[in-house]
XYZ file of C-alpha atoms in Angstrom:
600
model
C 36.387 -132.736 45.386
C 37.918 -131.590 41.859
C 37.938 -127.818 41.121
C 38.631 -127.140 37.285
C 41.727 -125.653 36.575
C 41.582 -123.511 33.286
C 44.066 -123.822 30.243
C 46.305 -121.065 31.061
C 45.920 -122.556 35.035
C 47.930 -125.836 34.014
C 50.541 -124.101 31.759
C 51.094 -121.859 34.436
C 52.494 -124.997 36.813
C 54.148 -126.629 33.977
C 56.206 -123.274 33.514
C 56.580 -122.635 37.554
C 57.976 -126.366 37.466
C 60.048 -125.755 34.890
C 61.792 -122.303 36.518
C 62.368 -124.561 39.946
C 64.457 -125.809 37.184
C 62.927 -129.359 37.106
C 62.753 -130.087 32.954
C 59.905 -130.743 31.245
C 61.729 -134.076 28.496
C 59.465 -134.207 25.686
C 56.923 -136.897 24.606
C 57.683 -140.021 23.918
C 55.610 -142.037 20.602
C 55.495 -144.845 23.779
C 53.426 -142.208 24.935
C 49.482 -141.703 24.727
C 48.103 -138.407 22.894
C 46.952 -136.845 25.877
C 46.419 -133.186 27.580
C 48.197 -134.870 30.195
C 51.218 -135.467 28.629
C 53.791 -132.880 30.077
C 52.207 -132.776 34.007
C 52.557 -136.779 33.700
C 56.889 -136.307 32.264
C 57.136 -134.278 35.389
C 55.680 -136.430 38.045
C 57.522 -139.614 36.216
C 60.703 -137.830 36.008
C 60.499 -138.373 40.152
C 61.976 -134.703 40.180
C 59.304 -133.437 41.996
C 59.266 -131.292 45.762
C 56.214 -133.961 47.438
C 54.559 -131.284 48.262
C 53.989 -130.390 45.391
C 53.392 -134.085 44.082
C 49.646 -133.963 44.993
C 48.997 -130.346 43.293
C 50.475 -131.690 39.725
C 48.318 -135.426 40.996
C 44.855 -133.050 40.911
C 45.678 -132.311 37.285
C 46.393 -135.348 35.923
C 42.570 -136.235 37.343
C 41.741 -133.500 35.816
C 43.043 -133.635 32.330
C 44.408 -137.363 32.083
C 43.763 -140.122 29.761
C 42.839 -143.519 30.918
C 46.672 -144.266 30.770
C 47.730 -140.934 33.471
C 45.573 -142.709 35.267
C 46.189 -146.078 35.356
C 50.614 -144.592 36.354
C 49.209 -142.260 38.595
C 46.530 -145.496 40.246
C 49.664 -148.218 40.753
C 52.232 -145.552 42.751
C 48.335 -145.141 44.988
C 48.570 -149.086 45.216
C 52.242 -149.852 45.398
C 53.390 -149.253 49.493
C 57.031 -147.675 48.442
C 56.240 -145.479 46.063
C 54.175 -142.365 47.560
C 53.553 -142.042 50.969
C 50.332 -142.453 52.882
C 48.414 -138.948 52.691
C 49.347 -139.065 48.690
C 48.121 -142.766 48.051
C 44.379 -141.355 50.433
C 43.966 -138.385 48.092
C 44.845 -140.181 45.009
C 42.564 -143.421 45.125
C 39.547 -140.346 46.160
C 40.351 -137.745 43.733
C 40.134 -141.224 41.279
C 37.224 -142.209 42.273
C 36.208 -138.284 41.203
C 37.572 -138.457 37.870
C 35.561 -141.799 37.582
C 32.753 -140.604 39.129
C 32.379 -137.059 37.000
C 34.105 -137.813 34.150
C 33.745 -141.336 33.842
C 37.625 -141.767 33.038
C 38.607 -144.518 34.576
C 42.706 -146.294 35.115
C 44.079 -148.509 31.987
C 43.745 -152.311 32.564
C 42.875 -154.003 35.664
C 41.839 -152.672 39.972
C 42.562 -156.170 41.157
C 45.217 -154.104 42.959
C 42.574 -153.277 45.209
C 42.465 -156.093 46.948
C 45.528 -155.533 48.998
C 43.951 -152.750 50.950
C 40.314 -153.704 51.016
C 41.226 -157.029 52.879
C 44.810 -157.415 54.059
C 46.331 -160.354 54.671
C 46.097 -159.769 58.741
C 44.110 -157.385 60.098
C 47.161 -155.434 62.242
C 47.018 -154.363 58.432
C 44.847 -152.713 57.674
C 44.726 -149.036 57.221
C 41.220 -147.196 57.982
C 42.629 -145.349 55.167
C 43.948 -146.401 53.052
C 40.940 -148.799 53.012
C 37.509 -146.365 52.456
C 39.726 -145.175 49.687
C 40.497 -148.353 47.793
C 36.645 -149.280 48.461
C 35.180 -146.099 46.855
C 36.954 -146.627 44.004
C 36.211 -150.507 43.070
C 32.259 -148.651 43.544
C 33.666 -145.958 41.571
C 34.950 -147.374 38.877
C 32.364 -150.417 38.786
C 35.029 -153.529 39.150
C 32.856 -156.188 39.420
C 36.597 -158.276 40.131
C 36.322 -156.481 43.427
C 33.105 -158.022 44.284
C 34.510 -160.854 46.899
C 36.385 -158.636 48.665
C 33.687 -156.316 48.432
C 31.224 -159.092 50.239
C 33.622 -160.343 52.492
C 33.665 -156.319 54.039
C 30.445 -156.460 54.015
C 30.370 -159.663 56.349
C 32.821 -159.240 58.311
C 30.398 -158.172 61.851
C 34.041 -157.178 63.876
C 34.719 -154.385 60.603
C 33.948 -151.170 61.292
C 30.691 -149.812 61.049
C 31.559 -146.967 58.766
C 33.540 -149.753 56.838
C 30.058 -151.765 56.210
C 28.440 -149.311 54.970
C 31.122 -148.267 52.429
C 32.125 -152.167 51.218
C 27.701 -152.400 50.685
C 27.265 -148.800 49.133
C 30.419 -150.540 46.655
C 28.838 -153.724 45.757
C 25.890 -152.508 45.179
C 27.729 -150.686 42.245
C 30.087 -153.386 41.673
C 27.668 -156.465 41.964
C 23.963 -155.856 42.401
C 23.108 -159.443 42.996
C 26.089 -160.139 45.059
C 24.694 -157.350 47.412
C 21.039 -159.027 47.155
C 22.049 -161.898 48.685
C 24.165 -159.909 50.958
C 21.941 -157.488 52.062
C 19.891 -160.194 53.554
C 21.218 -160.866 56.808
C 22.124 -157.569 57.344
C 18.128 -156.777 57.455
C 17.185 -159.750 60.027
C 15.189 -158.776 62.803
C 18.192 -160.121 64.753
C 20.204 -157.731 63.867
C 20.778 -153.316 65.304
C 19.199 -151.592 64.220
C 22.674 -149.435 63.072
C 23.214 -152.642 61.106
C 19.652 -153.164 60.107
C 19.509 -149.236 59.250
C 22.870 -150.121 57.165
C 21.359 -153.184 54.251
C 17.982 -151.109 54.285
C 19.286 -148.008 53.419
C 21.568 -150.077 50.275
C 18.523 -152.468 49.022
C 16.809 -148.721 48.229
C 18.678 -148.171 45.322
C 18.256 -152.087 43.625
C 14.741 -152.491 45.428
C 13.093 -150.016 46.609
C 9.852 -151.679 47.198
C 10.698 -153.899 49.450
C 13.300 -151.422 51.726
C 10.303 -149.575 51.871
C 9.055 -152.394 53.497
C 11.925 -153.688 55.324
C 12.492 -149.953 56.839
C 8.628 -150.183 58.043
C 9.400 -153.111 59.942
C 13.055 -151.656 61.549
C 11.311 -147.914 62.410
C 8.773 -149.913 63.960
C 10.647 -152.324 66.364
C 13.004 -149.183 67.314
C 13.059 -146.752 69.753
C 13.797 -143.313 70.113
C 17.659 -144.246 71.523
C 18.489 -143.856 68.649
C 18.635 -142.513 65.060
C 18.140 -143.988 61.483
C 19.398 -141.537 59.528
C 20.922 -144.127 57.100
C 17.840 -145.355 56.757
C 15.889 -141.696 56.427
C 19.085 -140.081 54.032
C 18.278 -143.566 51.653
C 14.463 -143.294 50.991
C 14.811 -138.766 51.093
C 18.057 -138.796 48.390
C 15.813 -141.035 46.237
C 13.387 -140.452 43.387
C 9.658 -141.076 44.873
C 11.504 -142.284 48.254
C 9.781 -141.282 51.019
C 6.010 -141.438 48.475
C 7.097 -145.381 49.201
C 8.466 -145.786 52.750
C 5.275 -143.167 53.649
C 3.029 -145.487 52.324
C 4.293 -148.520 54.689
C 4.495 -146.982 57.450
C 1.307 -146.329 57.107
C 0.269 -150.282 57.864
C 2.770 -150.461 60.288
C 2.324 -149.165 64.370
C 5.343 -146.850 65.296
C 6.276 -145.527 68.851
C 4.570 -141.816 69.291
C 8.788 -141.805 70.226
C 9.574 -143.206 67.118
C 8.401 -141.297 64.922
C 9.320 -137.608 66.936
C 12.853 -138.463 66.652
C 12.545 -139.634 62.583
C 10.748 -136.150 62.428
C 12.816 -134.088 63.697
C 15.894 -135.491 61.291
C 14.558 -134.429 58.452
C 13.943 -131.447 59.365
C 17.782 -131.471 60.826
C 18.607 -132.066 56.856
C 16.014 -129.718 55.953
C 13.231 -132.144 54.028
C 9.514 -131.732 54.714
C 8.330 -134.468 51.988
C 4.620 -133.797 52.548
C 3.774 -137.935 52.219
C 6.383 -138.664 55.038
C 6.010 -135.944 56.722
C 2.304 -136.691 57.184
C 2.988 -140.573 58.002
C 5.524 -139.659 60.683
C 3.028 -137.290 62.424
C 0.283 -139.268 62.305
C 2.578 -141.500 64.218
C 3.638 -138.970 66.462
C 0.818 -137.572 67.666
C 1.045 -133.898 66.322
C -0.131 -131.889 63.547
C 1.642 -132.069 60.315
C 1.347 -128.683 58.848
C 2.613 -126.278 60.769
C 1.000 -122.536 62.380
C 0.698 -119.577 60.333
C 0.790 -116.779 61.596
C -1.034 -113.742 61.116
C 0.215 -110.538 61.160
C -1.546 -109.593 64.030
C -0.085 -112.745 65.893
C 2.970 -112.288 65.078
C 2.870 -108.681 66.607
C 1.699 -110.224 69.604
C 4.681 -111.671 69.958
C 7.507 -109.430 69.408
C 5.637 -108.624 72.783
C 5.609 -111.529 74.453
C 9.298 -112.182 73.885
C 10.374 -108.759 74.333
C 8.318 -108.535 77.889
C 9.391 -112.732 78.659
C 11.993 -113.634 77.516
C 15.096 -115.214 78.397
C 18.583 -115.254 77.028
C 20.427 -117.673 78.754
C 17.677 -120.350 78.322
C 16.843 -118.885 74.442
C 20.856 -119.982 74.269
C 20.045 -123.681 76.028
C 17.611 -124.245 72.993
C 19.498 -122.629 70.644
C 22.512 -124.774 71.119
C 19.798 -128.203 72.476
C 20.714 -130.788 69.065
C 17.770 -131.983 68.546
C 16.657 -128.217 67.548
C 19.414 -128.337 64.874
C 19.677 -124.592 64.728
C 24.530 -125.177 64.745
C 24.171 -127.794 62.192
C 23.227 -124.714 59.932
C 24.617 -121.490 61.812
C 27.124 -120.353 63.242
C 28.013 -117.832 66.357
C 31.594 -116.228 66.123
C 32.459 -118.129 63.477
C 31.694 -121.349 65.115
C 29.044 -124.210 64.243
C 27.545 -124.361 61.000
C 28.155 -122.716 57.110
C 25.270 -123.550 55.608
C 22.850 -120.707 56.855
C 24.524 -117.355 57.530
C 26.731 -115.926 60.974
C 23.807 -114.792 64.075
C 27.256 -113.599 66.109
C 24.905 -109.530 65.756
C 21.816 -110.544 63.626
C 19.790 -108.500 66.392
C 21.471 -105.470 66.405
C 20.324 -105.835 62.371
C 16.640 -108.054 62.189
C 13.401 -106.539 64.747
C 12.113 -109.363 66.186
C 8.445 -109.689 63.576
C 11.861 -110.922 61.161
C 13.040 -112.887 64.110
C 9.664 -114.750 63.872
C 8.813 -115.264 60.671
C 12.363 -116.585 59.965
C 11.798 -119.399 62.526
C 8.109 -119.740 62.694
C 7.765 -118.712 58.307
C 11.077 -119.606 56.586
C 9.316 -120.238 53.014
C 7.898 -116.787 53.175
C 11.189 -114.745 53.103
C 14.175 -116.623 51.430
C 17.251 -114.195 50.533
C 18.212 -114.699 47.390
C 21.404 -116.441 48.349
C 20.253 -119.193 50.758
C 17.187 -120.123 47.766
C 18.048 -123.665 47.016
C 18.020 -126.147 43.981
C 16.557 -129.819 43.657
C 18.654 -132.251 41.184
C 17.004 -135.007 40.678
C 20.356 -137.590 38.879
C 19.262 -140.542 35.681
C 19.847 -143.174 38.727
C 17.187 -141.159 40.515
C 19.599 -139.840 43.400
C 17.619 -136.693 44.653
C 20.035 -133.800 45.762
C 19.260 -130.592 47.124
C 21.285 -127.414 48.592
C 22.639 -124.072 47.437
C 24.729 -123.912 44.866
C 28.285 -123.719 45.749
C 29.964 -123.355 41.520
C 28.821 -124.299 38.722
C 30.392 -125.090 35.467
C 30.342 -127.274 32.536
C 31.373 -130.720 33.819
C 29.816 -130.331 37.467
C 26.907 -128.857 39.743
C 28.227 -128.333 43.466
C 26.428 -128.400 46.318
C 26.157 -127.238 50.130
C 23.478 -129.262 51.725
C 21.645 -128.427 54.863
C 24.291 -130.375 57.142
C 26.955 -128.730 55.092
C 27.917 -131.431 53.230
C 29.099 -129.881 49.727
C 27.944 -132.660 46.783
C 29.557 -132.818 43.349
C 27.125 -133.448 40.323
C 28.672 -134.274 37.150
C 26.219 -132.432 34.661
C 26.244 -135.276 32.232
C 23.879 -137.169 35.240
C 21.454 -134.532 35.848
C 18.420 -135.654 34.575
C 15.769 -132.828 36.289
C 16.611 -129.148 38.017
C 14.054 -127.375 39.895
C 14.119 -124.377 42.840
C 13.751 -125.764 45.741
C 12.144 -124.145 49.269
C 14.188 -122.849 52.479
C 17.029 -125.056 53.680
C 15.648 -124.142 57.144
C 11.914 -125.643 57.277
C 8.592 -125.795 58.497
C 7.969 -127.172 61.428
C 10.711 -127.582 63.297
C 9.043 -125.810 66.108
C 6.635 -128.219 66.974
C 8.625 -130.293 69.042
C 9.063 -126.333 71.397
C 7.343 -125.476 74.101
C 6.027 -122.506 73.819
C 7.485 -120.645 76.002
C 10.859 -122.624 74.830
C 10.557 -120.432 71.637
C 9.544 -116.977 72.881
C 13.065 -117.669 75.107
C 14.754 -118.258 71.322
C 14.075 -115.262 69.838
C 14.623 -113.925 72.174
C 18.584 -115.344 72.634
C 18.691 -114.204 69.132
C 17.534 -110.487 69.470
C 20.380 -110.170 71.778
C 23.064 -111.503 70.250
C 25.328 -109.131 68.562
C 24.136 -105.866 70.899
C 25.669 -104.314 73.585
C 26.074 -106.368 76.769
C 26.651 -110.450 77.664
C 25.961 -111.837 73.802
C 28.173 -108.719 71.681
C 29.873 -109.497 69.315
C 33.556 -110.901 70.822
C 36.743 -109.016 70.165
C 38.534 -111.033 71.943
C 40.487 -114.588 69.686
C 38.518 -116.817 71.628
C 38.378 -121.142 71.000
C 34.553 -121.099 69.653
C 34.528 -124.696 68.338
C 36.374 -127.153 69.357
C 36.934 -131.082 68.411
C 35.974 -134.212 70.727
C 37.832 -137.570 69.703
C 34.143 -139.532 70.190
C 36.566 -142.683 71.604
C 39.861 -143.431 73.455
C 42.005 -146.288 72.779
C 41.913 -148.930 74.510
C 45.678 -148.261 76.568
C 44.136 -144.828 77.808
C 42.373 -144.207 80.813
C 42.120 -142.030 83.570
C 44.109 -143.531 85.954
C 47.202 -143.685 83.068
C 46.687 -140.699 80.819
C 49.256 -139.464 79.069
C 49.015 -137.014 77.166
C 52.843 -137.580 74.792
C 51.356 -141.147 74.955
C 47.528 -139.795 73.651
C 48.350 -137.751 70.891
C 50.552 -140.238 69.161
C 47.633 -142.343 69.548
C 45.432 -140.590 67.147
C 47.978 -138.872 64.757
C 47.062 -141.774 62.031
C 42.643 -140.924 62.822
C 41.081 -139.398 60.497
C 38.884 -136.732 61.290
C 35.743 -138.884 61.578
C 37.612 -140.273 65.049
C 36.085 -136.243 65.978
C 33.459 -134.926 66.995
C 32.692 -131.101 66.755
C 31.502 -129.125 70.460
C 30.666 -125.313 70.314
C 31.560 -123.267 73.577
C 29.133 -120.160 74.253
C 28.619 -116.781 73.366
C 31.014 -115.601 75.841
C 33.311 -118.671 75.139
C 33.005 -121.326 77.315
C 32.581 -124.405 76.146
C 29.867 -126.186 78.925
C 31.833 -129.673 80.422
C 29.016 -131.537 80.787
C 28.809 -130.607 76.131
C 32.344 -132.510 75.711
C 31.526 -135.646 77.878
C 28.086 -136.183 76.286
C 29.482 -136.468 73.025
C 32.493 -138.535 74.088
C 32.038 -140.286 77.314
C 34.699 -141.271 79.108
C 36.621 -140.152 82.190
C 39.379 -138.240 80.029
C 37.663 -135.821 77.407
C 40.387 -135.050 74.980
C 39.850 -131.994 73.768
C 41.475 -129.763 70.011
C 41.233 -126.719 68.772
C 43.265 -125.320 65.930
C 45.485 -122.177 65.197
C 46.816 -120.298 61.845
C 49.257 -117.918 62.123
C 50.251 -115.757 59.485
C 53.112 -114.629 61.068
C 54.962 -115.994 62.946
C 56.205 -114.254 67.267
C 54.909 -115.221 70.101
C 51.323 -116.129 70.640
C 49.189 -115.295 74.278
C 47.425 -118.574 75.572
C 44.891 -117.885 78.809
C 42.998 -121.509 79.756
C 40.286 -121.977 82.379
C 38.492 -124.862 83.793
C 37.330 -126.051 86.837
C 38.349 -129.833 86.481
C 42.224 -130.806 86.582
C 43.880 -130.653 82.838
C 46.356 -130.980 80.341
C 47.519 -129.713 78.252
C 49.744 -128.816 74.246
C 49.721 -126.776 71.507
C 51.202 -129.291 68.392
C 53.988 -131.492 71.189
C 54.788 -128.959 72.935
C 54.015 -129.458 77.234
C 52.154 -126.872 78.841
C 50.887 -125.134 82.027
C 47.659 -126.444 81.950
C 45.709 -123.193 84.134
C 46.448 -119.609 83.819
C 47.926 -117.470 80.528
C 51.806 -118.754 78.712
C 53.609 -117.012 76.197
C 54.585 -119.615 73.065
C 56.419 -119.342 69.187
C 54.039 -120.468 66.568
C 56.160 -120.035 63.264
C 53.707 -119.657 60.051
C 51.058 -122.179 59.400
C 48.101 -123.729 61.434
C 48.913 -125.419 64.729
C 46.921 -127.015 67.457
C 45.167 -126.750 71.076
C 45.361 -130.214 72.835
C 43.503 -130.224 76.182
C 43.094 -133.008 78.267
C 40.379 -132.913 80.880
C 40.072 -135.424 83.749
C 35.952 -135.989 83.790
C 36.343 -139.212 86.833
C 34.576 -136.425 89.408
C 32.201 -134.592 87.711
C 31.780 -132.112 84.743
C 30.492 -129.522 85.428
C 31.801 -125.877 84.160
C 32.565 -124.602 81.338
C 36.471 -124.466 79.998
C 37.627 -121.534 78.301
C 40.179 -120.806 76.181
C 41.717 -116.705 75.074
C 44.870 -116.544 72.544
C 45.888 -112.491 73.374
C 47.992 -110.747 71.549
C 51.894 -110.002 72.483
C 53.516 -106.565 73.271
C 56.629 -106.253 70.827
C 55.327 -109.785 68.725
C 55.358 -109.268 65.334
C 52.522 -112.535 65.640
C 49.200 -112.536 63.486
C 47.195 -115.559 63.494
C 42.970 -116.703 63.638
C 41.011 -119.385 66.029
C 40.123 -121.502 63.470
C 36.408 -121.936 63.278
C 33.820 -123.184 61.169
C 32.689 -127.269 61.394
């Protein structure tokens, strides 16, 4: 995402670098006129500290011309010019610039071919490859159609890479994309591959895509969520209605329809025709029950008399209910809806019932959504994060930020709550009672009070261990070394319960392997000694950054200002029962100031 920079900020950047002793040379006759000319001269001087270079590149992408972007492109493509992370950042910034400002690097982009399809598989850098694919699509570089098609049809390439490649190919060469899509949607392919192909087809031929999607759903089972397929129709103007019409002529398994409905609700969508079609297949009512004030009052009394907080927390944490996609507790979880840590101490039970059962009845202004339709037929819904004369930024129900160029907006209107009506149709009456009781006790004195002890609430678990690592031959140092180059997509978030314990079974389910690799983060603003206390019922190895620690119990470590990582390696080969918990404590006499990193 490119942040808009005011003119005074732009000039300040130049002035600050000048004060650091980095000369800003005058323009030469060979330099094409550019608002970013002073910054380009700084970058070309080679005297800018590497840690500041990324900020300058971002400023140039906001204000520079095609020649400026071409220079940055060449530096990012040549492996000996910029370090890997800066190359990826530069390519991503150029992609955003192409989308938002409609300005492309001057000249051809054939240099991307070596990043998209390296000479040998061993030289493939997944991060650079993805960034190059995205830029090729944003620039509609037709010369790169063949390398993109090769990636799409390569069954050995990761699914995420193939998905990015087919989306880029749709933009670059629609005819080649259609040719590549045909084998992807064939009946013999797996559900993820068929879903990927159908999703790409939506933008080319929505009617044909709807027919293919209905075939995919009719042959699917409930073990996999066809999220990619559904999202493509939900984000296409008229897509939900077209998919609903195609489904009407097919027989879907009830559980498949329920899985599809849950996904719709989890991303904040209640498109009437599609909800009706899926509900019919699932054997559910399309219209959720509307409660009268008297019914709400009776349910509130039942909540206080019969509700169980432990069972309610289990419902709240269930993936299919999706509460933690939008909401956080103790600062861990979704970042769309409000943090619920103290909701019980400030909200009557009746209010909580209405918020769950009838979310559109009263929406707070801060959580009103906007629906935006682009001139390309894309539909986006979310809460407005920021808007200026160049772009609008929305945050959707999954906390993903969507950046939309103002010039691309065809229509815009107010939407409904991102917490859709209908989620509770998958819960029993008893589960609703328990869920409301759990929420009603959050923040009150007792086991669900707001925690005062700094506790790791958000962990990340490595989805898949490297092949060289097993529980029997596990080596924490080797594992950390082998995962250094992995991006954030290699990890999935798991959350501790309100009391601070992370069920090891939850982590093991997210990454099924005998050895579970957990990671947490701590921000230190003032350096000094920081105390850790880790408790686990199973054997573990632990480290802060690259320093091994005593695996269980209390220990103290000196931490400098900055972000630090706590790694835990849990052997679940014999059991996954119990909770692991990590707390931080202040050391007497230490000036250290720190905060546990939460979020999603």
